[in-house]
Rosetta silent file (secondary structure, phi, psi, omega in degrees, C-alpha in Angstrom):
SEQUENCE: XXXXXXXXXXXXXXXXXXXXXXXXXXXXXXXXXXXXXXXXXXXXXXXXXXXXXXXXXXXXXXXXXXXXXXXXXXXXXXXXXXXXXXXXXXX
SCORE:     score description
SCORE:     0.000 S_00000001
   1 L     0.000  135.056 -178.892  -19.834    3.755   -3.155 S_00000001
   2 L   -62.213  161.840 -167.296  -22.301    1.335   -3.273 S_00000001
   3 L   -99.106  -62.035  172.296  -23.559   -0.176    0.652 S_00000001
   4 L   -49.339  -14.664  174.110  -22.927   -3.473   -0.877 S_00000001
   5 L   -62.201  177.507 -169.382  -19.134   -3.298   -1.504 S_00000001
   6 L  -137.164   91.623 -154.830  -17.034   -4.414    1.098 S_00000001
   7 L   -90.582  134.425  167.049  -14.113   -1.734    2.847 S_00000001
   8 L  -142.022  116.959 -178.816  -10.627   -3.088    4.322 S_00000001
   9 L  -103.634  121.153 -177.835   -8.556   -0.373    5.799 S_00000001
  10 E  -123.107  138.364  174.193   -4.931   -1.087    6.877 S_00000001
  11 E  -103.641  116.010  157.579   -2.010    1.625    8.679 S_00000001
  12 E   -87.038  107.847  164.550    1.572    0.647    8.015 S_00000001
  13 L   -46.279  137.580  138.798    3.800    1.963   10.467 S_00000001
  14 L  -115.048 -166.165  171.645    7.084    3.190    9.145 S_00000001
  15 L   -56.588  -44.063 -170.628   10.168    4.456   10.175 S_00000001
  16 L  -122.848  139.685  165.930    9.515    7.650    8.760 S_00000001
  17 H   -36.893  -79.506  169.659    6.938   10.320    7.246 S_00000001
  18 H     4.633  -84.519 -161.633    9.852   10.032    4.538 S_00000001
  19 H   -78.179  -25.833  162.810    9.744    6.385    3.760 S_00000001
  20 H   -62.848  -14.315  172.365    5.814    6.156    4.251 S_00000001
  21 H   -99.526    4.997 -173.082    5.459    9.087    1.248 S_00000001
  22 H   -83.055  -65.541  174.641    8.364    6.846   -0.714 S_00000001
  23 H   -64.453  -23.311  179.114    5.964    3.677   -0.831 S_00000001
  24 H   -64.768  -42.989  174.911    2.658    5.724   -1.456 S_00000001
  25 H   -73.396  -31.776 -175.305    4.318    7.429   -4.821 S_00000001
  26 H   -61.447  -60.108  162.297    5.559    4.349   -5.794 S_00000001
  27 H   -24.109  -49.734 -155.474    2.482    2.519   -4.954 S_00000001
  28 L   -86.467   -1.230 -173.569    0.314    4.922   -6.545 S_00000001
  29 L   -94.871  -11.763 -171.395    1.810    4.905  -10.051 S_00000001
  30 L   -97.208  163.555  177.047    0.192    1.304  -10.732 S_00000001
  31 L  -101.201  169.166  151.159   -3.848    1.575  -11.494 S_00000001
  32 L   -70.461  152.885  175.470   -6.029   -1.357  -10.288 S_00000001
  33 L   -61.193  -34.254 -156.336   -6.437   -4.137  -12.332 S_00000001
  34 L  -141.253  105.416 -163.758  -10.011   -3.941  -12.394 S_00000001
  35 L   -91.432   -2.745  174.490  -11.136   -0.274  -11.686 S_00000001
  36 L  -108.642  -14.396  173.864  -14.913   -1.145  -11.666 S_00000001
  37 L  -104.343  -38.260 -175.639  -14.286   -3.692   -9.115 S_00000001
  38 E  -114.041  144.647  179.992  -11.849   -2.286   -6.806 S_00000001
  39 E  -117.141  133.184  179.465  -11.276    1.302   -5.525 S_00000001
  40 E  -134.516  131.667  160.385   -8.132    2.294   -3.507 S_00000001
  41 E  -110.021  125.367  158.729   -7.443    5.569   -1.274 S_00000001
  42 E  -120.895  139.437  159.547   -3.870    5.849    0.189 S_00000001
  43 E   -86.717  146.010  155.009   -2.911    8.383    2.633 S_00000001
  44 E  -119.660  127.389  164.227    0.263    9.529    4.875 S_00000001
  45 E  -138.013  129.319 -168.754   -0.582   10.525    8.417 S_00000001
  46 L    64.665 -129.545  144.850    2.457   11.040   10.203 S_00000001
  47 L   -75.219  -19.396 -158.395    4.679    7.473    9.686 S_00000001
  48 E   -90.049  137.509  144.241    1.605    5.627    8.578 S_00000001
  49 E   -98.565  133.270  175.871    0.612    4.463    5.481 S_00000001
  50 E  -134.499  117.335  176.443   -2.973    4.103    5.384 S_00000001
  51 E  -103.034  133.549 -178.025   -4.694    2.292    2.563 S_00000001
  52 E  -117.894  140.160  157.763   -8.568    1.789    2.041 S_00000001
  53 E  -150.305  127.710  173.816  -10.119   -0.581   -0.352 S_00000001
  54 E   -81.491  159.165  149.928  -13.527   -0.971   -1.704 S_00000001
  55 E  -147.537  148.376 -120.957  -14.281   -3.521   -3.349 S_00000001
  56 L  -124.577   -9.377  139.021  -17.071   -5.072   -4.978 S_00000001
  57 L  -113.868  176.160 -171.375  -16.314   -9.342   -3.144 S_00000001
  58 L   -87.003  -76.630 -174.745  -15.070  -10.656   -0.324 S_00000001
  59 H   -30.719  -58.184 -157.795  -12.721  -12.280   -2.775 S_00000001
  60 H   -90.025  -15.206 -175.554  -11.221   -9.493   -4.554 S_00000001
  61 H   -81.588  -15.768 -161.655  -10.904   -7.769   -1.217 S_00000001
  62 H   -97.858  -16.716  172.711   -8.306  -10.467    0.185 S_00000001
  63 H   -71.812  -20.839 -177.001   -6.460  -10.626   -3.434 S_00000001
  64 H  -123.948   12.461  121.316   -5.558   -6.876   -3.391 S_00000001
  65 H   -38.258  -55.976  171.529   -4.963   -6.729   -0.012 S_00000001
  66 H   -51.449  -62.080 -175.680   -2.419   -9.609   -0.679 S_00000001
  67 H   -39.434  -48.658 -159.029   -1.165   -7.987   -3.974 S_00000001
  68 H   -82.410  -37.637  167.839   -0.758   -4.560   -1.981 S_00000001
  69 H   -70.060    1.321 -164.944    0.968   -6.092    1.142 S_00000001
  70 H  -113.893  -71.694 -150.089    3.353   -8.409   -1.435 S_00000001
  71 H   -57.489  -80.150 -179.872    3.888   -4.636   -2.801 S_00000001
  72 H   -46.679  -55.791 -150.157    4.907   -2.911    0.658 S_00000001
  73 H   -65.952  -75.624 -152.838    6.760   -5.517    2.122 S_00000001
  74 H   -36.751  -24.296  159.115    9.377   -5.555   -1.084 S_00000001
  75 H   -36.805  -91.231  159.431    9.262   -1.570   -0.787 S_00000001
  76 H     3.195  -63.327 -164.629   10.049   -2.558    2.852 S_00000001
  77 H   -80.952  -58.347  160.682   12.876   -4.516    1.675 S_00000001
  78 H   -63.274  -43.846 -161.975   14.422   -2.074   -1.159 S_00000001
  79 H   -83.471  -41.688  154.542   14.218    0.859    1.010 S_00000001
  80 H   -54.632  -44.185  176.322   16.584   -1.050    3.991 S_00000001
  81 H   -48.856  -59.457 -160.762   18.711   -2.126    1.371 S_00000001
  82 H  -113.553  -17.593 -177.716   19.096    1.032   -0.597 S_00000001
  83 L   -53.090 -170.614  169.201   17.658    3.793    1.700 S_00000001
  84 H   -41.693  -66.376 -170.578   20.011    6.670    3.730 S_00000001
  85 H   -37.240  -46.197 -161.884   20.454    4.145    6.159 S_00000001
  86 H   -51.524  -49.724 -167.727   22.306    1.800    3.688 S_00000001
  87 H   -50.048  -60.471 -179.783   24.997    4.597    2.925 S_00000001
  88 H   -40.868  -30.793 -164.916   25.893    4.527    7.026 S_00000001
  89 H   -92.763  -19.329  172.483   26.483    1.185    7.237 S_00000001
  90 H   -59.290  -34.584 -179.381   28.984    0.799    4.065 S_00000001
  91 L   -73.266    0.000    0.000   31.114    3.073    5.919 S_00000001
């Protein structure tokens, strides 16, 4: 990676190992838009999601940060909804 690029690393907490390896495959099935401008590593350690991004601006670092947190939280959202958990509470 070039020394000029610009790295923003974030850890999601989750509930679970479980539901942090649920959003990473999910995640992980889309490419970057722009694969010469942006780079992404995601990880599970423990509960965490942990996401890196290189990127090549300032700019492009706070759009696919945004993009990728717009991503989790609706994960976020589907996985309360629809998860294990859901099945207990219908009952």
């Amino acid at each position: 990676m070039n020394e000029d690029w610009h790295t923003v690393t974030v850890q999601i907490p989750f509930a679970s190992n479980k539901h942090a390896s649920i959003v990473k495959q999910v995640i992980e099935v889309d490419a970057e838009l722009q694969p010469r401008a942006v780079k992404r590593e995601l990880s599970v350690q423990d509960d965490k999601l942990m996401a890196t991004f290189h990127t090549f601006t300032v700019r492009l670092a706070r759009l696919t940060l945004n993009a990728f947190l717009k991503n989790v939280d609706l994960l976020v959202r589907i996985i309360e909804q629809f998860g294990e958990d859901a099945e207990k509470r219908i009952s």
